[in-house]
């Protein structure tokens, strides 16, 4: 199987060993790397590390393949061909049909780290059953999970976080067997503990309505110091307050306030990690006038105070994301 053809347009191999392959994509404002491990025939485990706001457009249709994504850091948004908007935040999962690819996508916070499982259903079903020693109709299960929608979203499901966290921190040595076991555990969980009720309902709004909400979200975040009221935005984009709130929740899976707060904190994390700005300067830049409120909100979201986050980020800069994944850590 030629896995190279599965990766996004513009990807090129920058490192290849017997254990993994590193694909790199260059963007106008940054770059991304994808470190791929073949764990079983038909299944590829990929560690993603992107530092860019850009994304991908008009990806090739790849029938017979599905993709599982987990967001560890940052956020990701995409628009499907039918106009639906999908947004992934920290610890969210998506399960999607690569035969119905996205229309466009972006890494809205400028940073995205996570993992993907790329699965060729027919080949993977045989290898999974050979590994388990029993016949499980994985192709039927996957089809049921997608339920005709082409995508399943799992929001910060605590039942599977331990599986994923262990994939990010594989022990030194023996990565191949460890990844095989943990990948199998994750697929079995998805197969037998999830259902299509977790999928976002097919929205009953037109493309024009979705575009307005997208424009509103962009307006809210283009200058994080600027505070708009919902009434101002509703009037500017000729949409009622009720419709704005309803459509925003349908498109982004959260309220306008939750969305704005998340984007502010994600931007703050990126500034702390990549600039010499002080915590107070970062707080002001992302729209917090009170540093203590910023610190409290940041700690609630990231589990550590901004100062410690910045200190840890400096230490991490010398260690590539997924270093254990490429056999270096």
PDB file of C-alpha atoms in Angstrom:
ATOM      1  CA  UNK A   1       0.000   0.000   0.000  1.00  0.00           C
ATOM      2  CA  UNK A   2       1.360   3.424  -0.976  1.00  0.00           C
ATOM      3  CA  UNK A   3       0.794   5.451   2.193  1.00  0.00           C
ATOM      4  CA  UNK A   4       2.606   8.468   0.704  1.00  0.00           C
ATOM      5  CA  UNK A   5      -0.435   9.185  -1.470  1.00  0.00           C
ATOM      6  CA  UNK A   6      -2.696   9.414   1.607  1.00  0.00           C
ATOM      7  CA  UNK A   7      -0.956  12.470   3.059  1.00  0.00           C
ATOM      8  CA  UNK A   8      -2.097  16.022   2.194  1.00  0.00           C
ATOM      9  CA  UNK A   9      -0.982  17.791  -0.954  1.00  0.00           C
ATOM     10  CA  UNK A  10       2.406  19.431  -0.507  1.00  0.00           C
ATOM     11  CA  UNK A  11       3.677  16.789   1.922  1.00  0.00           C
ATOM     12  CA  UNK A  12       7.183  15.489   1.320  1.00  0.00           C
ATOM     13  CA  UNK A  13       9.302  12.894   3.100  1.00  0.00           C
ATOM     14  CA  UNK A  14      12.106  14.447   5.151  1.00  0.00           C
ATOM     15  CA  UNK A  15      13.197  11.393   7.136  1.00  0.00           C
ATOM     16  CA  UNK A  16      12.685   7.662   6.730  1.00  0.00           C
ATOM     17  CA  UNK A  17      13.831   4.774   8.903  1.00  0.00           C
ATOM     18  CA  UNK A  18      12.755   1.184   9.377  1.00  0.00           C
ATOM     19  CA  UNK A  19      10.514   2.344  12.233  1.00  0.00           C
ATOM     20  CA  UNK A  20       8.898   5.577  11.047  1.00  0.00           C
ATOM     21  CA  UNK A  21       8.606   8.126   8.239  1.00  0.00           C
ATOM     22  CA  UNK A  22       8.486  11.894   8.759  1.00  0.00           C
ATOM     23  CA  UNK A  23       6.412  13.971   6.320  1.00  0.00           C
ATOM     24  CA  UNK A  24       6.795  17.758   6.261  1.00  0.00           C
ATOM     25  CA  UNK A  25       4.451  20.412   4.864  1.00  0.00           C
ATOM     26  CA  UNK A  26       5.528  24.032   4.349  1.00  0.00           C
ATOM     27  CA  UNK A  27       3.039  26.903   4.698  1.00  0.00           C
ATOM     28  CA  UNK A  28       3.410  30.653   4.101  1.00  0.00           C
ATOM     29  CA  UNK A  29       3.446  31.279   7.857  1.00  0.00           C
ATOM     30  CA  UNK A  30       4.997  28.094   9.230  1.00  0.00           C
ATOM     31  CA  UNK A  31       5.249  24.361   8.773  1.00  0.00           C
ATOM     32  CA  UNK A  32       3.978  21.019   9.974  1.00  0.00           C
ATOM     33  CA  UNK A  33       5.384  17.543  10.483  1.00  0.00           C
ATOM     34  CA  UNK A  34       3.647  14.174  10.549  1.00  0.00           C
ATOM     35  CA  UNK A  35       5.585  11.232  11.997  1.00  0.00           C
ATOM     36  CA  UNK A  36       4.038   7.999  10.723  1.00  0.00           C
ATOM     37  CA  UNK A  37       4.335   4.473  12.153  1.00  0.00           C
ATOM     38  CA  UNK A  38       2.941   1.358  10.454  1.00  0.00           C
ATOM     39  CA  UNK A  39       1.392  -0.562  13.327  1.00  0.00           C
ATOM     40  CA  UNK A  40      -0.635  -3.177  11.414  1.00  0.00           C
ATOM     41  CA  UNK A  41      -1.406  -3.821   7.721  1.00  0.00           C
ATOM     42  CA  UNK A  42      -3.926  -1.139   6.751  1.00  0.00           C
ATOM     43  CA  UNK A  43      -3.343   1.005   9.871  1.00  0.00           C
ATOM     44  CA  UNK A  44      -0.974   3.950  10.211  1.00  0.00           C
ATOM     45  CA  UNK A  45      -0.383   5.840  13.474  1.00  0.00           C
ATOM     46  CA  UNK A  46       0.642   9.459  12.869  1.00  0.00           C
ATOM     47  CA  UNK A  47       1.880  12.067  15.346  1.00  0.00           C
ATOM     48  CA  UNK A  48       1.032  15.595  14.098  1.00  0.00           C
ATOM     49  CA  UNK A  49       2.906  18.772  14.953  1.00  0.00           C
ATOM     50  CA  UNK A  50       1.769  21.966  13.149  1.00  0.00           C
ATOM     51  CA  UNK A  51       2.779  25.566  13.755  1.00  0.00           C
ATOM     52  CA  UNK A  52       0.712  27.554  11.277  1.00  0.00           C
ATOM     53  CA  UNK A  53      -2.725  29.109  10.932  1.00  0.00           C
ATOM     54  CA  UNK A  54      -3.049  27.763   7.414  1.00  0.00           C
ATOM     55  CA  UNK A  55      -4.638  24.442   6.629  1.00  0.00           C
ATOM     56  CA  UNK A  56      -5.585  22.372   3.608  1.00  0.00           C
ATOM     57  CA  UNK A  57      -8.054  22.841   0.767  1.00  0.00           C
ATOM     58  CA  UNK A  58      -9.839  20.502  -1.602  1.00  0.00           C
ATOM     59  CA  UNK A  59      -8.121  17.317  -0.498  1.00  0.00           C
ATOM     60  CA  UNK A  60      -8.336  14.235  -2.702  1.00  0.00           C
ATOM     61  CA  UNK A  61     -11.187  11.791  -2.239  1.00  0.00           C
ATOM     62  CA  UNK A  62      -9.846   8.570  -0.722  1.00  0.00           C
ATOM     63  CA  UNK A  63     -12.686   6.010  -0.686  1.00  0.00           C
ATOM     64  CA  UNK A  64     -12.214   3.056   1.589  1.00  0.00           C
ATOM     65  CA  UNK A  65     -10.179   5.008   4.143  1.00  0.00           C
ATOM     66  CA  UNK A  66     -11.260   6.460   7.476  1.00  0.00           C
ATOM     67  CA  UNK A  67      -9.353   8.795   9.778  1.00  0.00           C
ATOM     68  CA  UNK A  68      -9.387   9.125  13.557  1.00  0.00           C
ATOM     69  CA  UNK A  69      -7.986  12.403  14.952  1.00  0.00           C
ATOM     70  CA  UNK A  70      -7.196  13.430  18.509  1.00  0.00           C
ATOM     71  CA  UNK A  71      -6.281  17.017  19.409  1.00  0.00           C
ATOM     72  CA  UNK A  72      -3.694  17.302  22.176  1.00  0.00           C
ATOM     73  CA  UNK A  73      -2.866  21.009  21.872  1.00  0.00           C
ATOM     74  CA  UNK A  74      -4.320  23.895  19.903  1.00  0.00           C
ATOM     75  CA  UNK A  75      -7.417  23.673  17.743  1.00  0.00           C
ATOM     76  CA  UNK A  76      -8.521  22.713  14.269  1.00  0.00           C
ATOM     77  CA  UNK A  77     -11.504  23.727  12.169  1.00  0.00           C
ATOM     78  CA  UNK A  78     -12.765  22.465   8.837  1.00  0.00           C
ATOM     79  CA  UNK A  79     -15.710  22.878   6.511  1.00  0.00           C
ATOM     80  CA  UNK A  80     -17.278  19.826   4.883  1.00  0.00           C
ATOM     81  CA  UNK A  81     -18.598  19.868   1.298  1.00  0.00           C
ATOM     82  CA  UNK A  82     -22.197  20.130   2.530  1.00  0.00           C
ATOM     83  CA  UNK A  83     -21.409  23.293   4.500  1.00  0.00           C
ATOM     84  CA  UNK A  84     -21.111  21.785   7.978  1.00  0.00           C
ATOM     85  CA  UNK A  85     -18.375  23.218  10.186  1.00  0.00           C
ATOM     86  CA  UNK A  86     -16.343  20.928  12.443  1.00  0.00           C
ATOM     87  CA  UNK A  87     -14.224  22.280  15.283  1.00  0.00           C
ATOM     88  CA  UNK A  88     -11.763  20.243  17.382  1.00  0.00           C
ATOM     89  CA  UNK A  89     -10.373  21.580  20.642  1.00  0.00           C
ATOM     90  CA  UNK A  90      -8.075  20.073  23.232  1.00  0.00           C
ATOM     91  CA  UNK A  91      -8.836  16.385  23.977  1.00  0.00           C
ATOM     92  CA  UNK A  92     -11.548  16.160  21.281  1.00  0.00           C
ATOM     93  CA  UNK A  93     -11.784  13.239  18.838  1.00  0.00           C
ATOM     94  CA  UNK A  94     -13.062  13.069  15.290  1.00  0.00           C
ATOM     95  CA  UNK A  95     -13.815   9.949  13.264  1.00  0.00           C
ATOM     96  CA  UNK A  96     -14.289  10.692   9.567  1.00  0.00           C
ATOM     97  CA  UNK A  97     -14.742   9.170   6.127  1.00  0.00           C
ATOM     98  CA  UNK A  98     -11.816  10.103   3.859  1.00  0.00           C
ATOM     99  CA  UNK A  99     -14.047   9.301   0.900  1.00  0.00           C
ATOM    100  CA  UNK A 100     -15.908  12.510   1.743  1.00  0.00           C
ATOM    101  CA  UNK A 101     -13.034  14.912   2.478  1.00  0.00           C
ATOM    102  CA  UNK A 102     -13.204  18.405   3.881  1.00  0.00           C
ATOM    103  CA  UNK A 103     -13.561  21.432   1.649  1.00  0.00           C
ATOM    104  CA  UNK A 104     -11.073  23.516   3.616  1.00  0.00           C
ATOM    105  CA  UNK A 105      -9.431  23.560   7.031  1.00  0.00           C
ATOM    106  CA  UNK A 106      -7.285  25.726   9.300  1.00  0.00           C
ATOM    107  CA  UNK A 107      -5.261  25.520  12.497  1.00  0.00           C
ATOM    108  CA  UNK A 108      -6.965  28.544  13.969  1.00  0.00           C
ATOM    109  CA  UNK A 109      -4.788  29.042  17.051  1.00  0.00           C
ATOM    110  CA  UNK A 110      -1.525  28.806  15.112  1.00  0.00           C
ATOM    111  CA  UNK A 111      -0.574  25.592  16.882  1.00  0.00           C
ATOM    112  CA  UNK A 112      -1.875  22.047  16.617  1.00  0.00           C
ATOM    113  CA  UNK A 113      -0.437  18.856  18.079  1.00  0.00           C
ATOM    114  CA  UNK A 114      -2.170  15.506  18.176  1.00  0.00           C
ATOM    115  CA  UNK A 115      -2.368  12.083  16.609  1.00  0.00           C
ATOM    116  CA  UNK A 116      -4.201  10.399  13.764  1.00  0.00           C
ATOM    117  CA  UNK A 117      -5.057   6.844  12.814  1.00  0.00           C
ATOM    118  CA  UNK A 118      -5.308   6.346   9.070  1.00  0.00           C
ATOM    119  CA  UNK A 119      -7.244   3.163   8.373  1.00  0.00           C
ATOM    120  CA  UNK A 120      -7.789   1.314   5.098  1.00  0.00           C
ATOM    121  CA  UNK A 121     -10.954  -0.457   6.171  1.00  0.00           C
ATOM    122  CA  UNK A 122     -10.762  -3.633   4.073  1.00  0.00           C
ATOM    123  CA  UNK A 123      -7.102  -4.338   4.853  1.00  0.00           C
ATOM    124  CA  UNK A 124      -7.389  -3.296   8.489  1.00  0.00           C
ATOM    125  CA  UNK A 125     -10.410  -5.510   9.135  1.00  0.00           C
ATOM    126  CA  UNK A 126      -8.422  -8.581   8.102  1.00  0.00           C
ATOM    127  CA  UNK A 127      -5.319  -7.626  10.090  1.00  0.00           C
ATOM    128  CA  UNK A 128      -7.356  -6.721  13.191  1.00  0.00           C
ATOM    129  CA  UNK A 129      -9.186 -10.039  13.103  1.00  0.00           C
ATOM    130  CA  UNK A 130      -5.946 -11.961  12.526  1.00  0.00           C
ATOM    131  CA  UNK A 131      -4.466 -10.175  15.536  1.00  0.00           C
ATOM    132  CA  UNK A 132      -7.520 -10.860  17.736  1.00  0.00           C
ATOM    133  CA  UNK A 133      -8.106 -14.404  16.513  1.00  0.00           C
ATOM    134  CA  UNK A 134     -11.808 -13.819  15.925  1.00  0.00           C
ATOM    135  CA  UNK A 135     -14.077 -12.359  13.273  1.00  0.00           C
ATOM    136  CA  UNK A 136     -15.439  -8.908  14.103  1.00  0.00           C
ATOM    137  CA  UNK A 137     -17.232  -6.960  11.332  1.00  0.00           C
ATOM    138  CA  UNK A 138     -15.204  -3.761  11.748  1.00  0.00           C
ATOM    139  CA  UNK A 139     -16.262  -2.394   8.353  1.00  0.00           C
ATOM    140  CA  UNK A 140     -19.940  -2.625   9.363  1.00  0.00           C
ATOM    141  CA  UNK A 141     -19.196  -1.058  12.746  1.00  0.00           C
ATOM    142  CA  UNK A 142     -17.298   1.841  11.195  1.00  0.00           C
ATOM    143  CA  UNK A 143     -20.130   2.463   8.738  1.00  0.00           C
ATOM    144  CA  UNK A 144     -22.649   2.489  11.580  1.00  0.00           C
ATOM    145  CA  UNK A 145     -20.527   4.960  13.563  1.00  0.00           C
ATOM    146  CA  UNK A 146     -20.414   7.365  10.654  1.00  0.00           C
ATOM    147  CA  UNK A 147     -24.181   6.929  10.200  1.00  0.00           C
ATOM    148  CA  UNK A 148     -24.294   8.530   6.786  1.00  0.00           C
ATOM    149  CA  UNK A 149     -22.958  11.821   8.162  1.00  0.00           C
ATOM    150  CA  UNK A 150     -19.343  11.139   7.265  1.00  0.00           C
ATOM    151  CA  UNK A 151     -18.066  12.302  10.655  1.00  0.00           C
ATOM    152  CA  UNK A 152     -18.380  11.480  14.355  1.00  0.00           C
ATOM    153  CA  UNK A 153     -17.265  13.931  17.059  1.00  0.00           C
ATOM    154  CA  UNK A 154     -16.400  12.914  20.619  1.00  0.00           C
ATOM    155  CA  UNK A 155     -15.995  15.880  22.944  1.00  0.00           C
ATOM    156  CA  UNK A 156     -13.346  15.363  25.632  1.00  0.00           C
ATOM    157  CA  UNK A 157     -14.490  11.824  26.442  1.00  0.00           C
ATOM    158  CA  UNK A 158     -12.687  10.880  29.707  1.00  0.00           C
ATOM    159  CA  UNK A 159     -13.159   7.173  29.005  1.00  0.00           C
ATOM    160  CA  UNK A 160     -10.516   7.183  26.296  1.00  0.00           C
ATOM    161  CA  UNK A 161      -8.060   9.835  27.457  1.00  0.00           C
ATOM    162  CA  UNK A 162      -5.854   7.307  29.241  1.00  0.00           C
ATOM    163  CA  UNK A 163      -5.503   5.240  26.054  1.00  0.00           C
ATOM    164  CA  UNK A 164      -4.425   8.256  24.053  1.00  0.00           C
ATOM    165  CA  UNK A 165      -2.110   9.674  26.714  1.00  0.00           C
ATOM    166  CA  UNK A 166      -0.225   6.375  26.769  1.00  0.00           C
ATOM    167  CA  UNK A 167       0.262   6.555  22.999  1.00  0.00           C
ATOM    168  CA  UNK A 168       1.944   9.944  23.413  1.00  0.00           C
ATOM    169  CA  UNK A 169       4.287   8.580  26.078  1.00  0.00           C
ATOM    170  CA  UNK A 170       5.475   5.242  24.757  1.00  0.00           C
ATOM    171  CA  UNK A 171       8.238   3.653  26.870  1.00  0.00           C
ATOM    172  CA  UNK A 172      11.786   3.637  25.536  1.00  0.00           C
ATOM    173  CA  UNK A 173      12.320   0.701  23.204  1.00  0.00           C
ATOM    174  CA  UNK A 174       9.701  -1.680  21.879  1.00  0.00           C
ATOM    175  CA  UNK A 175       7.609   1.066  20.296  1.00  0.00           C
ATOM    176  CA  UNK A 176       6.257  -1.162  17.542  1.00  0.00           C
ATOM    177  CA  UNK A 177       4.596  -3.699  19.843  1.00  0.00           C
ATOM    178  CA  UNK A 178       3.429  -1.012  22.258  1.00  0.00           C
ATOM    179  CA  UNK A 179       1.829   1.077  19.507  1.00  0.00           C
ATOM    180  CA  UNK A 180       0.172  -2.030  18.098  1.00  0.00           C
ATOM    181  CA  UNK A 181      -1.452  -2.893  21.435  1.00  0.00           C
ATOM    182  CA  UNK A 182      -2.569   0.651  22.276  1.00  0.00           C
ATOM    183  CA  UNK A 183      -3.896   1.246  18.760  1.00  0.00           C
ATOM    184  CA  UNK A 184      -5.877  -1.973  19.008  1.00  0.00           C
ATOM    185  CA  UNK A 185      -7.263  -0.852  22.383  1.00  0.00           C
ATOM    186  CA  UNK A 186      -8.326   2.501  20.928  1.00  0.00           C
ATOM    187  CA  UNK A 187     -10.024   0.942  17.893  1.00  0.00           C
ATOM    188  CA  UNK A 188     -11.867  -1.585  20.070  1.00  0.00           C
ATOM    189  CA  UNK A 189     -13.096   1.231  22.297  1.00  0.00           C
ATOM    190  CA  UNK A 190     -14.365   3.208  19.318  1.00  0.00           C
ATOM    191  CA  UNK A 191     -16.008   0.088  17.909  1.00  0.00           C
ATOM    192  CA  UNK A 192     -17.843  -1.044  21.026  1.00  0.00           C
ATOM    193  CA  UNK A 193     -18.277   1.958  23.334  1.00  0.00           C
ATOM    194  CA  UNK A 194     -19.294   4.716  20.928  1.00  0.00           C
ATOM    195  CA  UNK A 195     -22.419   5.216  18.893  1.00  0.00           C
ATOM    196  CA  UNK A 196     -23.708   7.614  16.294  1.00  0.00           C
ATOM    197  CA  UNK A 197     -25.624   9.576  18.927  1.00  0.00           C
ATOM    198  CA  UNK A 198     -22.325  11.342  19.590  1.00  0.00           C
ATOM    199  CA  UNK A 199     -22.272  12.629  16.026  1.00  0.00           C
ATOM    200  CA  UNK A 200     -23.287  16.226  15.419  1.00  0.00           C
ATOM    201  CA  UNK A 201     -26.852  16.462  14.175  1.00  0.00           C
ATOM    202  CA  UNK A 202     -27.123  17.369  10.539  1.00  0.00           C
ATOM    203  CA  UNK A 203     -27.769  21.105  10.755  1.00  0.00           C
ATOM    204  CA  UNK A 204     -30.888  22.599   9.234  1.00  0.00           C
ATOM    205  CA  UNK A 205     -29.316  25.849   8.103  1.00  0.00           C
ATOM    206  CA  UNK A 206     -28.266  27.067   4.686  1.00  0.00           C
ATOM    207  CA  UNK A 207     -24.745  27.857   3.546  1.00  0.00           C
ATOM    208  CA  UNK A 208     -25.467  31.581   3.814  1.00  0.00           C
ATOM    209  CA  UNK A 209     -26.293  31.217   7.493  1.00  0.00           C
ATOM    210  CA  UNK A 210     -23.160  29.150   8.086  1.00  0.00           C
ATOM    211  CA  UNK A 211     -21.018  31.733   6.300  1.00  0.00           C
ATOM    212  CA  UNK A 212     -22.429  34.491   8.505  1.00  0.00           C
ATOM    213  CA  UNK A 213     -21.522  32.571  11.633  1.00  0.00           C
ATOM    214  CA  UNK A 214     -18.046  31.916  10.263  1.00  0.00           C
ATOM    215  CA  UNK A 215     -17.657  35.635   9.516  1.00  0.00           C
ATOM    216  CA  UNK A 216     -18.835  36.488  13.028  1.00  0.00           C
ATOM    217  CA  UNK A 217     -16.334  34.107  14.582  1.00  0.00           C
ATOM    218  CA  UNK A 218     -13.567  35.648  12.480  1.00  0.00           C
ATOM    219  CA  UNK A 219     -14.636  39.156  13.484  1.00  0.00           C
ATOM    220  CA  UNK A 220     -14.650  38.218  17.164  1.00  0.00           C
ATOM    221  CA  UNK A 221     -11.068  36.952  17.016  1.00  0.00           C
ATOM    222  CA  UNK A 222      -9.302  39.197  14.479  1.00  0.00           C
ATOM    223  CA  UNK A 223      -8.396  41.621  17.284  1.00  0.00           C
ATOM    224  CA  UNK A 224      -8.620  39.918  20.665  1.00  0.00           C
ATOM    225  CA  UNK A 225      -8.381  43.242  22.492  1.00  0.00           C
ATOM    226  CA  UNK A 226     -11.617  44.401  20.865  1.00  0.00           C
ATOM    227  CA  UNK A 227     -14.750  43.340  22.690  1.00  0.00           C
ATOM    228  CA  UNK A 228     -17.966  43.039  20.691  1.00  0.00           C
ATOM    229  CA  UNK A 229     -21.359  42.469  22.248  1.00  0.00           C
ATOM    230  CA  UNK A 230     -23.569  39.838  20.661  1.00  0.00           C
ATOM    231  CA  UNK A 231     -26.129  42.524  19.870  1.00  0.00           C
ATOM    232  CA  UNK A 232     -23.478  44.468  17.929  1.00  0.00           C
ATOM    233  CA  UNK A 233     -22.508  41.383  15.922  1.00  0.00           C
ATOM    234  CA  UNK A 234     -26.106  40.384  15.294  1.00  0.00           C
ATOM    235  CA  UNK A 235     -26.891  43.851  13.963  1.00  0.00           C
ATOM    236  CA  UNK A 236     -23.740  44.035  11.846  1.00  0.00           C
ATOM    237  CA  UNK A 237     -24.427  40.709  10.139  1.00  0.00           C
ATOM    238  CA  UNK A 238     -28.209  41.097   9.944  1.00  0.00           C
ATOM    239  CA  UNK A 239     -29.055  38.072  12.056  1.00  0.00           C
ATOM    240  CA  UNK A 240     -31.234  37.804  15.145  1.00  0.00           C
ATOM    241  CA  UNK A 241     -29.673  37.191  18.555  1.00  0.00           C
ATOM    242  CA  UNK A 242     -31.525  33.896  18.888  1.00  0.00           C
ATOM    243  CA  UNK A 243     -30.410  32.689  15.478  1.00  0.00           C
ATOM    244  CA  UNK A 244     -26.846  33.794  16.158  1.00  0.00           C
ATOM    245  CA  UNK A 245     -26.627  31.786  19.381  1.00  0.00           C
ATOM    246  CA  UNK A 246     -28.348  28.748  17.895  1.00  0.00           C
ATOM    247  CA  UNK A 247     -26.315  28.655  14.692  1.00  0.00           C
ATOM    248  CA  UNK A 248     -23.065  29.333  16.520  1.00  0.00           C
ATOM    249  CA  UNK A 249     -23.624  26.314  18.757  1.00  0.00           C
ATOM    250  CA  UNK A 250     -24.491  24.161  15.724  1.00  0.00           C
ATOM    251  CA  UNK A 251     -21.410  25.249  13.783  1.00  0.00           C
ATOM    252  CA  UNK A 252     -18.794  25.327  16.548  1.00  0.00           C
ATOM    253  CA  UNK A 253     -20.270  23.143  19.274  1.00  0.00           C
ATOM    254  CA  UNK A 254     -20.008  25.909  21.887  1.00  0.00           C
ATOM    255  CA  UNK A 255     -21.422  29.313  22.738  1.00  0.00           C
ATOM    256  CA  UNK A 256     -19.853  32.507  21.296  1.00  0.00           C
ATOM    257  CA  UNK A 257     -18.431  33.281  24.749  1.00  0.00           C
ATOM    258  CA  UNK A 258     -16.886  29.823  25.113  1.00  0.00           C
ATOM    259  CA  UNK A 259     -15.441  30.022  21.627  1.00  0.00           C
ATOM    260  CA  UNK A 260     -13.897  33.463  22.215  1.00  0.00           C
ATOM    261  CA  UNK A 261     -12.457  32.440  25.585  1.00  0.00           C
ATOM    262  CA  UNK A 262     -10.891  29.314  24.089  1.00  0.00           C
ATOM    263  CA  UNK A 263      -9.355  31.247  21.203  1.00  0.00           C
ATOM    264  CA  UNK A 264      -7.942  33.861  23.609  1.00  0.00           C
ATOM    265  CA  UNK A 265      -6.327  31.233  25.799  1.00  0.00           C
ATOM    266  CA  UNK A 266      -4.972  29.270  22.831  1.00  0.00           C
ATOM    267  CA  UNK A 267      -3.448  32.461  21.442  1.00  0.00           C
ATOM    268  CA  UNK A 268      -2.004  33.243  24.867  1.00  0.00           C
ATOM    269  CA  UNK A 269      -0.412  29.788  25.062  1.00  0.00           C
ATOM    270  CA  UNK A 270       1.196  30.281  21.665  1.00  0.00           C
ATOM    271  CA  UNK A 271       2.570  33.707  22.639  1.00  0.00           C
ATOM    272  CA  UNK A 272       3.955  32.362  25.912  1.00  0.00           C
ATOM    273  CA  UNK A 273       5.613  29.545  24.032  1.00  0.00           C
ATOM    274  CA  UNK A 274       7.061  31.451  21.080  1.00  0.00           C
ATOM    275  CA  UNK A 275       7.792  35.013  22.250  1.00  0.00           C
ATOM    276  CA  UNK A 276       9.650  36.855  25.011  1.00  0.00           C
ATOM    277  CA  UNK A 277       6.484  38.672  26.094  1.00  0.00           C
ATOM    278  CA  UNK A 278       5.780  38.753  29.823  1.00  0.00           C
ATOM    279  CA  UNK A 279       2.654  37.146  31.247  1.00  0.00           C
ATOM    280  CA  UNK A 280       1.118  40.605  31.744  1.00  0.00           C
ATOM    281  CA  UNK A 281       1.856  41.606  28.144  1.00  0.00           C
ATOM    282  CA  UNK A 282       0.314  38.382  26.853  1.00  0.00           C
ATOM    283  CA  UNK A 283      -2.780  38.884  28.989  1.00  0.00           C
ATOM    284  CA  UNK A 284      -3.275  42.388  27.572  1.00  0.00           C
ATOM    285  CA  UNK A 285      -2.651  41.225  23.991  1.00  0.00           C
ATOM    286  CA  UNK A 286      -5.399  38.587  24.156  1.00  0.00           C
ATOM    287  CA  UNK A 287      -7.933  40.933  25.753  1.00  0.00           C
ATOM    288  CA  UNK A 288      -7.586  40.412  29.499  1.00  0.00           C
ATOM    289  CA  UNK A 289      -7.374  43.702  31.394  1.00  0.00           C
ATOM    290  CA  UNK A 290      -6.982  41.932  34.731  1.00  0.00           C
ATOM    291  CA  UNK A 291      -3.832  39.707  34.879  1.00  0.00           C
ATOM    292  CA  UNK A 292      -5.172  37.715  37.822  1.00  0.00           C
ATOM    293  CA  UNK A 293      -8.345  36.815  35.905  1.00  0.00           C
ATOM    294  CA  UNK A 294      -6.193  35.812  32.948  1.00  0.00           C
ATOM    295  CA  UNK A 295      -4.015  33.630  35.173  1.00  0.00           C
ATOM    296  CA  UNK A 296      -7.071  31.974  36.701  1.00  0.00           C
ATOM    297  CA  UNK A 297      -8.689  31.281  33.319  1.00  0.00           C
ATOM    298  CA  UNK A 298      -5.415  30.003  31.851  1.00  0.00           C
ATOM    299  CA  UNK A 299      -4.830  27.686  34.799  1.00  0.00           C
ATOM    300  CA  UNK A 300      -8.349  26.269  34.567  1.00  0.00           C
ATOM    301  CA  UNK A 301      -7.858  25.550  30.851  1.00  0.00           C
ATOM    302  CA  UNK A 302      -4.257  24.287  30.767  1.00  0.00           C
ATOM    303  CA  UNK A 303      -3.834  22.975  34.291  1.00  0.00           C
ATOM    304  CA  UNK A 304      -0.812  25.154  35.039  1.00  0.00           C
ATOM    305  CA  UNK A 305      -0.188  28.846  35.709  1.00  0.00           C
ATOM    306  CA  UNK A 306       1.037  30.936  32.741  1.00  0.00           C
ATOM    307  CA  UNK A 307       4.500  31.474  34.223  1.00  0.00           C
ATOM    308  CA  UNK A 308       5.101  27.733  34.621  1.00  0.00           C
ATOM    309  CA  UNK A 309       3.675  27.055  31.172  1.00  0.00           C
ATOM    310  CA  UNK A 310       6.183  29.487  29.673  1.00  0.00           C
ATOM    311  CA  UNK A 311       9.046  27.939  31.630  1.00  0.00           C
ATOM    312  CA  UNK A 312       8.089  24.421  30.534  1.00  0.00           C
ATOM    313  CA  UNK A 313       7.727  25.569  26.917  1.00  0.00           C
ATOM    314  CA  UNK A 314      11.322  26.825  26.913  1.00  0.00           C
ATOM    315  CA  UNK A 315      12.496  23.402  28.054  1.00  0.00           C
ATOM    316  CA  UNK A 316      10.373  21.637  25.435  1.00  0.00           C
ATOM    317  CA  UNK A 317      11.790  23.651  22.548  1.00  0.00           C
ATOM    318  CA  UNK A 318      14.885  21.460  22.458  1.00  0.00           C
ATOM    319  CA  UNK A 319      12.769  18.269  22.318  1.00  0.00           C
ATOM    320  CA  UNK A 320      10.660  17.669  19.166  1.00  0.00           C
ATOM    321  CA  UNK A 321       7.007  16.710  19.716  1.00  0.00           C
ATOM    322  CA  UNK A 322       6.637  12.927  19.579  1.00  0.00           C
ATOM    323  CA  UNK A 323      10.353  12.404  20.220  1.00  0.00           C
ATOM    324  CA  UNK A 324       9.522   9.092  21.802  1.00  0.00           C
ATOM    325  CA  UNK A 325       7.522   8.331  18.689  1.00  0.00           C
ATOM    326  CA  UNK A 326      10.560   8.688  16.454  1.00  0.00           C
ATOM    327  CA  UNK A 327      12.773   6.737  18.762  1.00  0.00           C
ATOM    328  CA  UNK A 328      14.679   9.660  20.197  1.00  0.00           C
ATOM    329  CA  UNK A 329      13.187   9.883  23.656  1.00  0.00           C
TER     330      UNK A 329
END
